[in-house]
Structures are given as structure tokens and as C-alpha cells.
Amino acid sequence: MVYCVVARKILFVLNVVQWPNHARNCSMFIRSLYQRSACSNLNSLHQGLSLTNKFDPRLRTFLLNIKQNFDETGFQGTTGSYRIGEIKIQHIKALSRLCEKLLQTEDYLHELKALSSDDDKIGDLAKMVHEEHEQLDKTLTQIQNEALELILQEEDSQTEGIIMEFSAGVGGQESMLFCSEILEMYSNYCDSEGWDFELTDVERSDLEGVRHAALTINDPEAYKRLRFESGVHRVQRVPKTEKAGRVHTSTVAVAILPRPSEVTVTIEHKDLKIETKRASGAGGQHVNTTESAVRITHLPSGLVAECQTQRSQMQNRKVAIDKIRARLFQMKIDQQLASTRSSRKLQVGSSSRSEKIRTYNFPQDRVTDHRINFTSHNLGEFLRGARTFEILLGRLQEESHKERVAEFLEQIKL
């Protein structure tokens, strides 16, 4: 195409200087270049129209299976195969429609390939074929993304929010100080997102650190955004109490518990053992004078929750029951994941309380997430829960989605 432009400029000069023979020959040469360019474009289009490169054949097999079952049985027996659990009925219908759209798009592609195989067609047809091919590629990508979103959709709608639990780990007072900073980081992020949150439980140290804390976030979006923050957060820095200037390593454990509705997880009163005692610590005359602290044991599971930060026993009882309900829901989710995951353990989203997920290195002004090799050298902004922190949350969601897609497709045999 560059040669064509140059040749047209030469033709213009020849006409200006009035050399008609040379201009006539140049004009014929330009026409030949355009024909070769158009045919070359069509040939490259013909070679590039490969459905297997644009739409995963394993997903295509799955959609055809869904559509066939749906056409034959309607709603009966049309649940997700390949160990992905059940797919909702409305999603089955949507997947069947997507399969019809896929087959229709494939027909258009086959017609386009037949059209592009005619090498006698040049000029406007080449442009039309190219534009149509690009549009069909976008359609296939859209169908694939929509199908995967429906198939791998998680039950985020069952959660009303989350309970974040923070526990100081290795490092003594330094660990408690960093636990306070981590708690502030997540509180700042909740503020920036406009989420309703409350510090429902906290046990502070003598140096204004935090031994243990629970942050309740009342927003359905919180679980989707923060679910991958569960694990051990490691900090490397020189503590304020260190006189020799040595770098110490401390840890803080973070647990994310989805808060289900009372309908999702029902707790029978007869299954609870409720104990009361007098609250301890700072709090004025109310502390140590009334039995407002509550310890509740869920007898069937053995789960125990305590709360003493609220002023009344009823408030503390509600907080403790919410913790038990959240832990029971998390156990249910863990059981589902254990039954659906393959032997290949996912790197994102499988973090337990004992797994180190992130390092905050103050001397190097660096934060590193070890699951996806994410590194940022703006630690101050990260700890404010600002843009860098939000970028990491997005990256974790993207990587988790890629892993789940790969795991799902691996289970499908052609």
C-alpha cells in the first residue's frame, strides 16, 4: 500500500511536467499494485479465518451439550457437568441462546471464507471482507466472555457483606502496631468506596497496637473485592523500639468471612451455648460492673465466638452470632471448593490463614504480593488504601478468573 501512494505521487509529477507516455505507463503500474494488494489482503484473510483460534473448542463443546440437553429435556436434568456444580435455570436458558448465536456467527464466518476465496474480487470487496471479519471476531469474543461469566458466576449475591478478622502474629509489639496500620488501611479503603462499616471487636495493646480486631463491612460488593486478602501479611522494617537499627520481620493474619443472610444460614437456638462474663479493659464504669461480655459456642460444629466491645449484652450476643454464622458459611464455601477444584491447586483465592501472601518492606519502600508477583514501590500510598491498593485488588480478580477459566476448560474432553 505504501508503494501505491508513492507511485501516485510520481504520476502527479509526470502529469505536471507533461510527459504523457511515462504517465500512462505509471498509471498501469499503479492499477497492477492495487490488484496485487487487494488479492494479498484476501488471501491473508482467508488464511486467518480459523474458528479454533477465536473460540475455544472445549467451550464450544460444552455449549453444544447444554443446548442439546435444553432442547431435549427443557429444564429437567440440565445442570452443569464437569464438576462445576449446578448452573441456575435462567443461566441455562441464556447459555442456550448464546450457543445459537455462536452457531449463527460461525455460519457467517463460513460464508465470508467462501467469499474471500474468490481471488478475482478486489478493491471494495477486500475492505468489506476485512471489516466484516473484524466484527465477527468481536462477536465471538463477546459470546465467549458472556458464556464464561455465566458458567463461573459465583454466589456473591448470598452475602450481605463480610467480617474481616485481624490477629497480630509473630513479632510482639511490632506485630500489634502493624496490625493497627493494616486495620486503618482497610478502613480507609471502605471510606473511599462509600461502604458502611463498623469496628465490632478490638483488643488493643499498651502501645496503641491491636492484638485482635474484627471489622464488619455491610456491602454486598465487599466480598467480591476483598476476598483474596485472607492470609498472612508480613512486614519488614526497623521497629520504633529498636535502638540498633536492625530490620525486624513481623506478621499479621487476616481472615475474610462472608456474611450470609439469616435465611442463607439458619442457626437454631438449641444449638448454642451462651456464656456471659464481665468485660475487661478500658471502658469506664460500664466495664467490670455488668456481665456484658458474651462467649457463644455452636455445639454441632464446635465453633466459638466472643465479643465484649459493645455496651450491652444483647449487642455483643448479636456480634458473636454473626461471627458464627459467617464461619459456618465459610465452611460451606470451603466444602464446595474442595469438591469442585481439581488436583491443581489455584494460586489465587486458596490462601489460608497460615499462607504468606504479601510482604510490606519499609526500607525498600516496596510491597510485593507473592501470588501474582505484583510489586509496587509506593508503600505509603498502598497503606492509605489508595490507587495502588485498588490496582492490586483488580489484578487479583483478573488472575483468579483466568485460573478458574483454565481449570474449567481442562475438565472438558473433546
PDB file of N, CA and C in Angstrom, residues 74-165:
ATOM      1  N   GLY A  74     -35.786 -29.576  28.171  1.00  0.00           N
ATOM      2  CA  GLY A  74     -36.236 -28.334  28.797  1.00  0.00           C
ATOM      3  C   GLY A  74     -35.430 -28.038  30.029  1.00  0.00           C
ATOM      4  N   PHE A  75     -36.100 -27.904  31.171  1.00  0.00           N
ATOM      5  CA  PHE A  75     -35.402 -27.587  32.408  1.00  0.00           C
ATOM      6  C   PHE A  75     -34.956 -28.832  33.168  1.00  0.00           C
ATOM      7  N   GLN A  76     -35.401 -29.987  32.781  1.00  0.00           N
ATOM      8  CA  GLN A  76     -35.119 -31.201  33.541  1.00  0.00           C
ATOM      9  C   GLN A  76     -33.728 -31.730  33.203  1.00  0.00           C
ATOM     10  N   GLY A  77     -32.967 -31.968  34.240  1.00  0.00           N
ATOM     11  CA  GLY A  77     -31.664 -32.610  34.064  1.00  0.00           C
ATOM     12  C   GLY A  77     -30.630 -31.734  33.399  1.00  0.00           C
ATOM     13  N   THR A  78     -30.892 -30.442  33.285  1.00  0.00           N
ATOM     14  CA  THR A  78     -29.932 -29.562  32.630  1.00  0.00           C
ATOM     15  C   THR A  78     -29.141 -28.813  33.688  1.00  0.00           C
ATOM     16  N   THR A  79     -28.254 -29.516  34.328  1.00  0.00           N
ATOM     17  CA  THR A  79     -27.372 -28.898  35.317  1.00  0.00           C
ATOM     18  C   THR A  79     -25.953 -29.007  34.824  1.00  0.00           C
ATOM     19  N   GLY A  80     -25.097 -28.171  35.416  1.00  0.00           N
ATOM     20  CA  GLY A  80     -23.715 -28.111  34.953  1.00  0.00           C
ATOM     21  C   GLY A  80     -22.974 -29.410  35.164  1.00  0.00           C
ATOM     22  N   SER A  81     -22.264 -29.841  34.154  1.00  0.00           N
ATOM     23  CA  SER A  81     -21.401 -31.006  34.260  1.00  0.00           C
ATOM     24  C   SER A  81     -19.976 -30.545  34.517  1.00  0.00           C
ATOM     25  N   TYR A  82     -19.038 -31.461  34.392  1.00  0.00           N
ATOM     26  CA  TYR A  82     -17.625 -31.162  34.516  1.00  0.00           C
ATOM     27  C   TYR A  82     -17.276 -30.579  35.878  1.00  0.00           C
ATOM     28  N   ARG A  83     -17.950 -31.028  36.911  1.00  0.00           N
ATOM     29  CA  ARG A  83     -17.637 -30.691  38.290  1.00  0.00           C
ATOM     30  C   ARG A  83     -17.642 -29.190  38.558  1.00  0.00           C
ATOM     31  N   ILE A  84     -18.538 -28.460  37.961  1.00  0.00           N
ATOM     32  CA  ILE A  84     -18.625 -27.032  38.250  1.00  0.00           C
ATOM     33  C   ILE A  84     -19.847 -26.718  39.095  1.00  0.00           C
ATOM     34  N   GLY A  85     -20.563 -27.741  39.517  1.00  0.00           N
ATOM     35  CA  GLY A  85     -21.752 -27.509  40.311  1.00  0.00           C
ATOM     36  C   GLY A  85     -22.942 -27.187  39.437  1.00  0.00           C
ATOM     37  N   GLU A  86     -24.055 -26.867  40.061  1.00  0.00           N
ATOM     38  CA  GLU A  86     -25.271 -26.595  39.305  1.00  0.00           C
ATOM     39  C   GLU A  86     -25.241 -25.202  38.699  1.00  0.00           C
ATOM     40  N   ILE A  87     -25.820 -25.113  37.512  1.00  0.00           N
ATOM     41  CA  ILE A  87     -25.992 -23.827  36.852  1.00  0.00           C
ATOM     42  C   ILE A  87     -27.464 -23.447  36.976  1.00  0.00           C
ATOM     43  N   LYS A  88     -27.726 -22.208  37.332  1.00  0.00           N
ATOM     44  CA  LYS A  88     -29.104 -21.774  37.522  1.00  0.00           C
ATOM     45  C   LYS A  88     -29.905 -21.900  36.231  1.00  0.00           C
ATOM     46  N   ILE A  89     -31.212 -22.117  36.380  1.00  0.00           N
ATOM     47  CA  ILE A  89     -32.081 -22.329  35.223  1.00  0.00           C
ATOM     48  C   ILE A  89     -32.027 -21.141  34.259  1.00  0.00           C
ATOM     49  N   GLN A  90     -32.083 -19.924  34.807  1.00  0.00           N
ATOM     50  CA  GLN A  90     -32.038 -18.760  33.927  1.00  0.00           C
ATOM     51  C   GLN A  90     -30.709 -18.677  33.183  1.00  0.00           C
ATOM     52  N   HIS A  91     -29.640 -19.192  33.797  1.00  0.00           N
ATOM     53  CA  HIS A  91     -28.347 -19.203  33.124  1.00  0.00           C
ATOM     54  C   HIS A  91     -28.317 -20.271  32.033  1.00  0.00           C
ATOM     55  N   ILE A  92     -29.006 -21.385  32.274  1.00  0.00           N
ATOM     56  CA  ILE A  92     -29.093 -22.434  31.250  1.00  0.00           C
ATOM     57  C   ILE A  92     -29.754 -21.876  29.991  1.00  0.00           C
ATOM     58  N   LYS A  93     -30.834 -21.152  30.177  1.00  0.00           N
ATOM     59  CA  LYS A  93     -31.534 -20.563  29.029  1.00  0.00           C
ATOM     60  C   LYS A  93     -30.639 -19.566  28.305  1.00  0.00           C
ATOM     61  N   ALA A  94     -29.909 -18.767  29.073  1.00  0.00           N
ATOM     62  CA  ALA A  94     -29.021 -17.784  28.458  1.00  0.00           C
ATOM     63  C   ALA A  94     -27.885 -18.463  27.701  1.00  0.00           C
ATOM     64  N   LEU A  95     -27.347 -19.549  28.259  1.00  0.00           N
ATOM     65  CA  LEU A  95     -26.274 -20.289  27.586  1.00  0.00           C
ATOM     66  C   LEU A  95     -26.781 -20.933  26.300  1.00  0.00           C
ATOM     67  N   SER A  96     -28.015 -21.414  26.323  1.00  0.00           N
ATOM     68  CA  SER A  96     -28.590 -21.996  25.112  1.00  0.00           C
ATOM     69  C   SER A  96     -28.727 -20.952  24.013  1.00  0.00           C
ATOM     70  N   ARG A  97     -29.146 -19.738  24.399  1.00  0.00           N
ATOM     71  CA  ARG A  97     -29.261 -18.652  23.417  1.00  0.00           C
ATOM     72  C   ARG A  97     -27.885 -18.247  22.891  1.00  0.00           C
ATOM     73  N   LEU A  98     -26.881 -18.243  23.777  1.00  0.00           N
ATOM     74  CA  LEU A  98     -25.530 -17.911  23.335  1.00  0.00           C
ATOM     75  C   LEU A  98     -24.995 -18.941  22.344  1.00  0.00           C
ATOM     76  N   CYS A  99     -25.365 -20.210  22.560  1.00  0.00           N
ATOM     77  CA  CYS A  99     -24.939 -21.265  21.630  1.00  0.00           C
ATOM     78  C   CYS A  99     -25.569 -21.047  20.257  1.00  0.00           C
ATOM     79  N   GLU A 100     -26.832 -20.652  20.235  1.00  0.00           N
ATOM     80  CA  GLU A 100     -27.479 -20.348  18.953  1.00  0.00           C
ATOM     81  C   GLU A 100     -26.777 -19.183  18.252  1.00  0.00           C
ATOM     82  N   LYS A 101     -26.421 -18.179  19.031  1.00  0.00           N
ATOM     83  CA  LYS A 101     -25.710 -17.036  18.460  1.00  0.00           C
ATOM     84  C   LYS A 101     -24.336 -17.452  17.946  1.00  0.00           C
ATOM     85  N   LEU A 102     -23.678 -18.357  18.655  1.00  0.00           N
ATOM     86  CA  LEU A 102     -22.378 -18.864  18.223  1.00  0.00           C
ATOM     87  C   LEU A 102     -22.492 -19.594  16.887  1.00  0.00           C
ATOM     88  N   LEU A 103     -23.479 -20.481  16.772  1.00  0.00           N
ATOM     89  CA  LEU A 103     -23.654 -21.237  15.531  1.00  0.00           C
ATOM     90  C   LEU A 103     -23.982 -20.308  14.368  1.00  0.00           C
ATOM     91  N   GLN A 104     -24.774 -19.284  14.628  1.00  0.00           N
ATOM     92  CA  GLN A 104     -25.116 -18.324  13.579  1.00  0.00           C
ATOM     93  C   GLN A 104     -23.873 -17.544  13.142  1.00  0.00           C
ATOM     94  N   THR A 105     -23.048 -17.154  14.105  1.00  0.00           N
ATOM     95  CA  THR A 105     -21.813 -16.432  13.783  1.00  0.00           C
ATOM     96  C   THR A 105     -20.856 -17.304  12.993  1.00  0.00           C
ATOM     97  N   GLU A 106     -20.792 -18.579  13.345  1.00  0.00           N
ATOM     98  CA  GLU A 106     -19.938 -19.498  12.589  1.00  0.00           C
ATOM     99  C   GLU A 106     -20.414 -19.633  11.143  1.00  0.00           C
ATOM    100  N   ASP A 107     -21.720 -19.647  10.933  1.00  0.00           N
ATOM    101  CA  ASP A 107     -22.251 -19.698   9.560  1.00  0.00           C
ATOM    102  C   ASP A 107     -21.820 -18.472   8.770  1.00  0.00           C
ATOM    103  N   TYR A 108     -21.886 -17.303   9.408  1.00  0.00           N
ATOM    104  CA  TYR A 108     -21.449 -16.082   8.740  1.00  0.00           C
ATOM    105  C   TYR A 108     -19.968 -16.154   8.378  1.00  0.00           C
ATOM    106  N   LEU A 109     -19.183 -16.724   9.286  1.00  0.00           N
ATOM    107  CA  LEU A 109     -17.747 -16.841   9.018  1.00  0.00           C
ATOM    108  C   LEU A 109     -17.473 -17.767   7.838  1.00  0.00           C
ATOM    109  N   HIS A 110     -18.215 -18.862   7.762  1.00  0.00           N
ATOM    110  CA  HIS A 110     -18.031 -19.798   6.640  1.00  0.00           C
ATOM    111  C   HIS A 110     -18.401 -19.127   5.321  1.00  0.00           C
ATOM    112  N   GLU A 111     -19.472 -18.342   5.325  1.00  0.00           N
ATOM    113  CA  GLU A 111     -19.849 -17.612   4.114  1.00  0.00           C
ATOM    114  C   GLU A 111     -18.779 -16.597   3.737  1.00  0.00           C
ATOM    115  N   LEU A 112     -18.195 -15.966   4.746  1.00  0.00           N
ATOM    116  CA  LEU A 112     -17.155 -14.976   4.493  1.00  0.00           C
ATOM    117  C   LEU A 112     -15.902 -15.632   3.916  1.00  0.00           C
ATOM    118  N   LYS A 113     -15.569 -16.819   4.435  1.00  0.00           N
ATOM    119  CA  LYS A 113     -14.413 -17.542   3.900  1.00  0.00           C
ATOM    120  C   LYS A 113     -14.632 -17.934   2.444  1.00  0.00           C
ATOM    121  N   ALA A 114     -15.864 -18.343   2.111  1.00  0.00           N
ATOM    122  CA  ALA A 114     -16.162 -18.702   0.724  1.00  0.00           C
ATOM    123  C   ALA A 114     -16.060 -17.478  -0.182  1.00  0.00           C
ATOM    124  N   LEU A 115     -16.492 -16.327   0.331  1.00  0.00           N
ATOM    125  CA  LEU A 115     -16.420 -15.103  -0.442  1.00  0.00           C
ATOM    126  C   LEU A 115     -14.984 -14.657  -0.644  1.00  0.00           C
ATOM    127  N   SER A 116     -14.171 -14.797   0.387  1.00  0.00           N
ATOM    128  CA  SER A 116     -12.786 -14.342   0.299  1.00  0.00           C
ATOM    129  C   SER A 116     -11.926 -15.252  -0.565  1.00  0.00           C
ATOM    130  N   SER A 117     -12.398 -16.470  -0.871  1.00  0.00           N
ATOM    131  CA  SER A 117     -11.617 -17.394  -1.691  1.00  0.00           C
ATOM    132  C   SER A 117     -11.652 -17.034  -3.173  1.00  0.00           C
ATOM    133  N   ASP A 118     -12.543 -16.109  -3.557  1.00  0.00           N
ATOM    134  CA  ASP A 118     -12.621 -15.683  -4.952  1.00  0.00           C
ATOM    135  C   ASP A 118     -11.574 -14.602  -5.189  1.00  0.00           C
ATOM    136  N   ASP A 119     -10.442 -14.977  -5.779  1.00  0.00           N
ATOM    137  CA  ASP A 119      -9.331 -14.050  -5.964  1.00  0.00           C
ATOM    138  C   ASP A 119      -9.601 -12.993  -7.017  1.00  0.00           C
ATOM    139  N   ASP A 120     -10.679 -13.135  -7.816  1.00  0.00           N
ATOM    140  CA  ASP A 120     -10.982 -12.156  -8.839  1.00  0.00           C
ATOM    141  C   ASP A 120     -11.591 -10.890  -8.243  1.00  0.00           C
ATOM    142  N   LYS A 121     -12.039 -10.999  -6.986  1.00  0.00           N
ATOM    143  CA  LYS A 121     -12.695  -9.856  -6.352  1.00  0.00           C
ATOM    144  C   LYS A 121     -11.637  -8.958  -5.718  1.00  0.00           C
ATOM    145  N   ILE A 122     -11.657  -7.692  -6.018  1.00  0.00           N
ATOM    146  CA  ILE A 122     -10.655  -6.774  -5.497  1.00  0.00           C
ATOM    147  C   ILE A 122     -11.337  -5.505  -5.027  1.00  0.00           C
ATOM    148  N   GLY A 123     -10.516  -4.585  -4.511  1.00  0.00           N
ATOM    149  CA  GLY A 123     -10.996  -3.244  -4.173  1.00  0.00           C
ATOM    150  C   GLY A 123     -11.931  -3.221  -2.991  1.00  0.00           C
ATOM    151  N   ASP A 124     -13.143  -2.705  -3.220  1.00  0.00           N
ATOM    152  CA  ASP A 124     -14.104  -2.517  -2.130  1.00  0.00           C
ATOM    153  C   ASP A 124     -14.461  -3.817  -1.441  1.00  0.00           C
ATOM    154  N   LEU A 125     -14.472  -4.933  -2.181  1.00  0.00           N
ATOM    155  CA  LEU A 125     -14.817  -6.214  -1.570  1.00  0.00           C
ATOM    156  C   LEU A 125     -13.792  -6.626  -0.526  1.00  0.00           C
ATOM    157  N   ALA A 126     -12.510  -6.374  -0.804  1.00  0.00           N
ATOM    158  CA  ALA A 126     -11.469  -6.713   0.163  1.00  0.00           C
ATOM    159  C   ALA A 126     -11.664  -5.946   1.463  1.00  0.00           C
ATOM    160  N   LYS A 127     -11.996  -4.673   1.326  1.00  0.00           N
ATOM    161  CA  LYS A 127     -12.245  -3.856   2.518  1.00  0.00           C
ATOM    162  C   LYS A 127     -13.461  -4.356   3.278  1.00  0.00           C
ATOM    163  N   MET A 128     -14.514  -4.715   2.537  1.00  0.00           N
ATOM    164  CA  MET A 128     -15.735  -5.194   3.170  1.00  0.00           C
ATOM    165  C   MET A 128     -15.484  -6.500   3.930  1.00  0.00           C
ATOM    166  N   VAL A 129     -14.743  -7.427   3.299  1.00  0.00           N
ATOM    167  CA  VAL A 129     -14.437  -8.700   3.941  1.00  0.00           C
ATOM    168  C   VAL A 129     -13.627  -8.483   5.209  1.00  0.00           C
ATOM    169  N   HIS A 130     -12.657  -7.586   5.134  1.00  0.00           N
ATOM    170  CA  HIS A 130     -11.814  -7.316   6.299  1.00  0.00           C
ATOM    171  C   HIS A 130     -12.631  -6.748   7.462  1.00  0.00           C
ATOM    172  N   GLU A 131     -13.484  -5.776   7.173  1.00  0.00           N
ATOM    173  CA  GLU A 131     -14.300  -5.166   8.222  1.00  0.00           C
ATOM    174  C   GLU A 131     -15.295  -6.161   8.815  1.00  0.00           C
ATOM    175  N   GLU A 132     -15.897  -6.976   7.964  1.00  0.00           N
ATOM    176  CA  GLU A 132     -16.853  -7.973   8.450  1.00  0.00           C
ATOM    177  C   GLU A 132     -16.163  -9.018   9.319  1.00  0.00           C
ATOM    178  N   HIS A 133     -14.957  -9.388   8.914  1.00  0.00           N
ATOM    179  CA  HIS A 133     -14.195 -10.374   9.692  1.00  0.00           C
ATOM    180  C   HIS A 133     -13.863  -9.846  11.077  1.00  0.00           C
ATOM    181  N   GLU A 134     -13.467  -8.579  11.164  1.00  0.00           N
ATOM    182  CA  GLU A 134     -13.164  -7.980  12.464  1.00  0.00           C
ATOM    183  C   GLU A 134     -14.401  -7.955  13.358  1.00  0.00           C
ATOM    184  N   GLN A 135     -15.541  -7.639  12.782  1.00  0.00           N
ATOM    185  CA  GLN A 135     -16.772  -7.570  13.555  1.00  0.00           C
ATOM    186  C   GLN A 135     -17.184  -8.945  14.072  1.00  0.00           C
ATOM    187  N   LEU A 136     -17.019  -9.978  13.247  1.00  0.00           N
ATOM    188  CA  LEU A 136     -17.356 -11.339  13.678  1.00  0.00           C
ATOM    189  C   LEU A 136     -16.397 -11.816  14.763  1.00  0.00           C
ATOM    190  N   ASP A 137     -15.136 -11.424  14.681  1.00  0.00           N
ATOM    191  CA  ASP A 137     -14.176 -11.757  15.728  1.00  0.00           C
ATOM    192  C   ASP A 137     -14.615 -11.172  17.070  1.00  0.00           C
ATOM    193  N   LYS A 138     -15.055  -9.917  17.038  1.00  0.00           N
ATOM    194  CA  LYS A 138     -15.533  -9.270  18.266  1.00  0.00           C
ATOM    195  C   LYS A 138     -16.764  -9.987  18.811  1.00  0.00           C
ATOM    196  N   THR A 139     -17.630 -10.434  17.912  1.00  0.00           N
ATOM    197  CA  THR A 139     -18.837 -11.147  18.342  1.00  0.00           C
ATOM    198  C   THR A 139     -18.479 -12.459  19.025  1.00  0.00           C
ATOM    199  N   LEU A 140     -17.517 -13.200  18.456  1.00  0.00           N
ATOM    200  CA  LEU A 140     -17.083 -14.463  19.064  1.00  0.00           C
ATOM    201  C   LEU A 140     -16.461 -14.239  20.437  1.00  0.00           C
ATOM    202  N   THR A 141     -15.650 -13.207  20.544  1.00  0.00           N
ATOM    203  CA  THR A 141     -15.042 -12.890  21.841  1.00  0.00           C
ATOM    204  C   THR A 141     -16.104 -12.531  22.870  1.00  0.00           C
ATOM    205  N   GLN A 142     -17.097 -11.771  22.448  1.00  0.00           N
ATOM    206  CA  GLN A 142     -18.180 -11.388  23.350  1.00  0.00           C
ATOM    207  C   GLN A 142     -18.977 -12.606  23.808  1.00  0.00           C
ATOM    208  N   ILE A 143     -19.277 -13.511  22.872  1.00  0.00           N
ATOM    209  CA  ILE A 143     -20.011 -14.732  23.232  1.00  0.00           C
ATOM    210  C   ILE A 143     -19.212 -15.552  24.231  1.00  0.00           C
ATOM    211  N   GLN A 144     -17.923 -15.694  23.995  1.00  0.00           N
ATOM    212  CA  GLN A 144     -17.079 -16.491  24.890  1.00  0.00           C
ATOM    213  C   GLN A 144     -17.029 -15.891  26.284  1.00  0.00           C
ATOM    214  N   ASN A 145     -16.851 -14.570  26.371  1.00  0.00           N
ATOM    215  CA  ASN A 145     -16.777 -13.916  27.681  1.00  0.00           C
ATOM    216  C   ASN A 145     -18.108 -14.021  28.436  1.00  0.00           C
ATOM    217  N   GLU A 146     -19.211 -13.819  27.731  1.00  0.00           N
ATOM    218  CA  GLU A 146     -20.523 -13.907  28.377  1.00  0.00           C
ATOM    219  C   GLU A 146     -20.802 -15.325  28.867  1.00  0.00           C
ATOM    220  N   ALA A 147     -20.423 -16.319  28.070  1.00  0.00           N
ATOM    221  CA  ALA A 147     -20.654 -17.707  28.466  1.00  0.00           C
ATOM    222  C   ALA A 147     -19.846 -18.067  29.704  1.00  0.00           C
ATOM    223  N   LEU A 148     -18.579 -17.680  29.727  1.00  0.00           N
ATOM    224  CA  LEU A 148     -17.729 -17.989  30.879  1.00  0.00           C
ATOM    225  C   LEU A 148     -18.209 -17.264  32.129  1.00  0.00           C
ATOM    226  N   GLU A 149     -18.702 -16.056  31.961  1.00  0.00           N
ATOM    227  CA  GLU A 149     -19.210 -15.314  33.117  1.00  0.00           C
ATOM    228  C   GLU A 149     -20.428 -16.009  33.717  1.00  0.00           C
ATOM    229  N   LEU A 150     -21.298 -16.541  32.879  1.00  0.00           N
ATOM    230  CA  LEU A 150     -22.477 -17.252  33.375  1.00  0.00           C
ATOM    231  C   LEU A 150     -22.106 -18.582  34.015  1.00  0.00           C
ATOM    232  N   ILE A 151     -21.172 -19.300  33.396  1.00  0.00           N
ATOM    233  CA  ILE A 151     -20.791 -20.621  33.893  1.00  0.00           C
ATOM    234  C   ILE A 151     -20.059 -20.509  35.223  1.00  0.00           C
ATOM    235  N   LEU A 152     -19.166 -19.535  35.336  1.00  0.00           N
ATOM    236  CA  LEU A 152     -18.303 -19.428  36.509  1.00  0.00           C
ATOM    237  C   LEU A 152     -18.819 -18.414  37.515  1.00  0.00           C
ATOM    238  N   GLN A 153     -20.048 -17.978  37.341  1.00  0.00           N
ATOM    239  CA  GLN A 153     -20.602 -16.981  38.252  1.00  0.00           C
ATOM    240  C   GLN A 153     -20.690 -17.546  39.655  1.00  0.00           C
ATOM    241  N   GLU A 154     -20.228 -16.755  40.604  1.00  0.00           N
ATOM    242  CA  GLU A 154     -20.199 -17.184  41.997  1.00  0.00           C
ATOM    243  C   GLU A 154     -21.395 -16.627  42.752  1.00  0.00           C
ATOM    244  N   GLU A 155     -21.611 -17.178  43.916  1.00  0.00           N
ATOM    245  CA  GLU A 155     -22.787 -16.818  44.706  1.00  0.00           C
ATOM    246  C   GLU A 155     -22.513 -15.597  45.571  1.00  0.00           C
ATOM    247  N   ASP A 156     -22.026 -14.508  44.950  1.00  0.00           N
ATOM    248  CA  ASP A 156     -21.781 -13.295  45.712  1.00  0.00           C
ATOM    249  C   ASP A 156     -23.078 -12.686  46.239  1.00  0.00           C
ATOM    250  N   SER A 157     -24.194 -12.949  45.546  1.00  0.00           N
ATOM    251  CA  SER A 157     -25.465 -12.352  45.939  1.00  0.00           C
ATOM    252  C   SER A 157     -25.958 -12.876  47.276  1.00  0.00           C
ATOM    253  N   GLN A 158     -25.409 -14.011  47.730  1.00  0.00           N
ATOM    254  CA  GLN A 158     -25.836 -14.568  49.013  1.00  0.00           C
ATOM    255  C   GLN A 158     -25.209 -13.837  50.190  1.00  0.00           C
ATOM    256  N   THR A 159     -24.213 -12.991  49.962  1.00  0.00           N
ATOM    257  CA  THR A 159     -23.514 -12.316  51.042  1.00  0.00           C
ATOM    258  C   THR A 159     -24.028 -10.895  51.192  1.00  0.00           C
ATOM    259  N   GLU A 160     -24.247 -10.511  52.431  1.00  0.00           N
ATOM    260  CA  GLU A 160     -24.651  -9.141  52.719  1.00  0.00           C
ATOM    261  C   GLU A 160     -23.450  -8.255  52.975  1.00  0.00           C
ATOM    262  N   GLY A 161     -22.308  -8.860  53.140  1.00  0.00           N
ATOM    263  CA  GLY A 161     -21.071  -8.148  53.430  1.00  0.00           C
ATOM    264  C   GLY A 161     -20.038  -9.135  53.912  1.00  0.00           C
ATOM    265  N   ILE A 162     -19.050  -8.648  54.655  1.00  0.00           N
ATOM    266  CA  ILE A 162     -18.004  -9.537  55.175  1.00  0.00           C
ATOM    267  C   ILE A 162     -17.634  -9.130  56.595  1.00  0.00           C
ATOM    268  N   ILE A 163     -16.994 -10.059  57.274  1.00  0.00           N
ATOM    269  CA  ILE A 163     -16.335  -9.773  58.549  1.00  0.00           C
ATOM    270  C   ILE A 163     -14.847 -10.002  58.338  1.00  0.00           C
ATOM    271  N   MET A 164     -14.046  -8.971  58.541  1.00  0.00           N
ATOM    272  CA  MET A 164     -12.598  -9.089  58.437  1.00  0.00           C
ATOM    273  C   MET A 164     -12.018  -9.234  59.840  1.00  0.00           C
ATOM    274  N   GLU A 165     -11.275 -10.308  60.056  1.00  0.00           N
ATOM    275  CA  GLU A 165     -10.654 -10.534  61.354  1.00  0.00           C
ATOM    276  C   GLU A 165      -9.145 -10.321  61.241  1.00  0.00           C
TER     277      GLU A 165
END
